[in-house]
Amino acid sequence: MWLQVALPLPLYRSFTYALPAGWPVPRPGCRVRVPFAHRKAIGVVVAVCEQCELPADRVSAIEAVLDDEPVYPSDLWWLLNWAAGYYQHPPGEVLFTALPAPLREGRPPQPADDGCWQATESGRQALEAGQFQRAPVRQALMEFLLQPRSVAALRAFHKHWRRHLRLLQQQAWVESVPSPLAQASGTAARHALNAAQQQVVDAVALQGFSTTLLQGVTGSGKTEVYMAMMEQVLRAGRQVLVLVPEIGLTPQLLQRLEQGTGWPVTALHSGLSDRERQRVHWQARQGTAAVVVGTRSAVFTPFADLGLIVVDEEHDGSYKQQEGFRYHARDLAVARGRKLDIPVVLGSATPSLESLWNAVRGRYRHLRLKTRAAGAALPQLRLLDLRVEQGEHGISERMKAAVRAMLEAGRQVLLFINQRGYAPVQFCPQCGWQGHCPDCDRPMIVHRKAGWLRCHHCRRQERLPATCPDCGHGALVHVGTGTQRVAERVEQLFPDVPVIRVDRDSSRNVQTFQQLLKPVRDGRPCVLVGTQMLAKGHDYPNIGLVGVLQADQSLYSLDFRAQEHLAQLLLQVAGRAGRGRQAGEVLIQTWLPEHPFFVTLLQRGYDALAEQWLKERQLLGLPPAGHMALLRAEARDRELCEGFLLQVKAGLPAPLQAKVSGPLPSLMQRKAGFFRYLLVVQAETRAQRQACLQALLAGAEQIRRRKGLRWWVDVDPQDPF
Ligand code: ADP
Ligand code: ZN
Ligand code: ZN
């Protein structure tokens, strides 16, 4: 017998190993330990064959089979193999992406401290017979263990639980038992659905595969709808997966889902330790976790019996993995739902054009919630024309007055600016010098308090120069505005209210983020200044004004999705206003008030914009109307990078139904010292794109690997240039 084994390597092939005679044959999806290049490696069996084409002395034998059962449930196995083909990514890396680190290292799938302990029959008799009267801790422990108890519960029960437990185990008075399947933790406590919400729930059959696009304005009660559906599925004894954007996973959301469904909720996110992640995977696989809520990679959680997948804020960019295996979690969720024959619900106030396109063509059911659930009206968007009233430090006079009025009315204000730091440019008025990152072709951002110039695209930072490095001029100016500058200005203007700055510098993790936002939760007047970290998933009823300080740059961008992303961001930030009973207002500062983007957005809304964009993209063959992929290359040497792509393109077979353009420089041509170039593949159908990609990859694989050159494919790229 021979085994085809995938190893976690960036290679589009698997490796052949011999199975020693007499060993049980492992199934595909089981891990094995194999010798590889004078080391040992963990691999995954992808196929078992009777024949081997290689000469027998060229094939090594596997050293150990690590699993009796595949580590991937069958639907996940299918999904990963399908995704490796769809994204044209090396299968070994794809299979390993889905495993928690301890499994990648060859450890058993069951975490050491999972499972429960319980008294045995003889233990109960010993307890009744008074065996433990002189050992009070053991007596208490035995009483505690009359029911199955998890390791976590035991740990909380007594400091030295392990030692006592071991003694009891030696006498066979206690034994380890599997954890009980997930059970409801209480009754669901949530709002009674309004008529519109009820219609949505009724329209989605919770059996069989379907994809529903739930387009509901911010505050329309989408989360309540998810919870009603989740409860039905959970009561039927099945599990639920909820995907949320990176910034959306807050303790408030977990608590809300737990209370609203009446079932325990387990979180899965990048902040967990390897062992915690392993435990969540194990519990989901055993069926002891009912609901898993997680970010992008949670789409790979193994489940015992998954019955529903919800993808909240489905348009969010964080669902696309931007390095390594570049999958889109929303699209994989839909594929997995189809395979499992279960419903998938995609929710958003501003759906991606991809999902709208699928809805238009009848692939997704399109349902809507058009009004806010809690009664307040949706905020009106208004523009402040910066051509007629400039401001200082990025805040115009009318914006200032609106902030003052809102604070005096006892309400809160959110000022949005998509630039962290103090100012985006440091400039010498005498000779024109600018603080530029030498590795990235981009200005370095002034971080004034910390005293640094920092590049936001690589790790470079330099001391803030006091005088011009070129001409020695002593009065350098800061051009433009970032969150720090705005926060400083607001503190000067309104010294009596707390000013809370929220960006990646001020809130590096969930805890500090939660801590920072405490005054906002308390509801007292305050001003929040922040980046798009503030846009998502927060429900603070007392925010009365949302001020957008600058958003114009996107309107100059060459990225064909820039306007789509801007509209989504603006409406999402705007959605933070007036979520309680009182209405809110939204003011957007702009130099371009007559730009068609703003005119359409304000007069006719997102749907009108989306319709227009879809028409344009159809005309131009751009996604989602056409199918796109990139072959990207990076090298410190420009010619190496561009030359590689030229060579790959030149080697393409003649009749191809896809169009290949390039090599083009990336929009950011240099990053962290690397030149970046790309080939763009555009095709009418996925099959044509796949054929072209395969030809490109075959060509690229043949070119001898050059040191210092990296290349990869990006299918359905989100940042296309
Ligand atoms: P979304 O997820 O669409 O932004 P949420 O589900 O967070 O909306 O609901 C917004 C607010 O409206 C929340 O405070 C929620 O408690 C409230 N809400 C939602 N549905 C109802 C309802 N049927 N009755 C009363 N309040 C509701
Ligand atoms: Zn100078
Ligand atoms: Zn840089």
PDB file of C-alpha atoms and ligand atoms in Angstrom, residues 436-444 454-460 668 670-673, ligand 3:
ATOM      1  CA  HIS A 436       8.899  59.819   3.160  1.00  0.00           C
ATOM      2  CA  CYS A 437       9.415  56.143   3.873  1.00  0.00           C
ATOM      3  CA  PRO A 438      12.410  55.135   1.778  1.00  0.00           C
ATOM      4  CA  ASP A 439      11.079  51.566   1.573  1.00  0.00           C
ATOM      5  CA  CYS A 440       7.460  52.222   0.628  1.00  0.00           C
ATOM      6  CA  ASP A 441       7.039  55.289  -1.599  1.00  0.00           C
ATOM      7  CA  ARG A 442       4.619  56.717   0.926  1.00  0.00           C
ATOM      8  CA  PRO A 443       4.725  59.611   3.397  1.00  0.00           C
ATOM      9  CA  MET A 444       5.576  58.733   6.952  1.00  0.00           C
ATOM     10  CA  ARG A 454       6.091  56.114  11.417  1.00  0.00           C
ATOM     11  CA  CYS A 455       5.391  54.318   8.205  1.00  0.00           C
ATOM     12  CA  HIS A 456       1.988  52.634   8.331  1.00  0.00           C
ATOM     13  CA  HIS A 457       2.959  50.178   5.617  1.00  0.00           C
ATOM     14  CA  CYS A 458       6.136  48.724   7.109  1.00  0.00           C
ATOM     15  CA  ARG A 459       7.784  48.776  10.508  1.00  0.00           C
ATOM     16  CA  ARG A 460      10.077  51.707   9.868  1.00  0.00           C
ATOM     17  CA  MET A 668       1.694  50.821  -4.100  1.00  0.00           C
ATOM     18  CA  ARG A 670       7.062  49.412  -3.399  1.00  0.00           C
ATOM     19  CA  LYS A 671       6.337  48.183   0.104  1.00  0.00           C
ATOM     20  CA  ALA A 672       8.866  47.422   2.840  1.00  0.00           C
ATOM     21  CA  GLY A 673      11.610  47.511   0.243  1.00  0.00           C
TER      22      GLY A 673
HETATM   23 ZN    ZN B   3       7.455  51.900   4.953  1.00  0.00          ZN
END
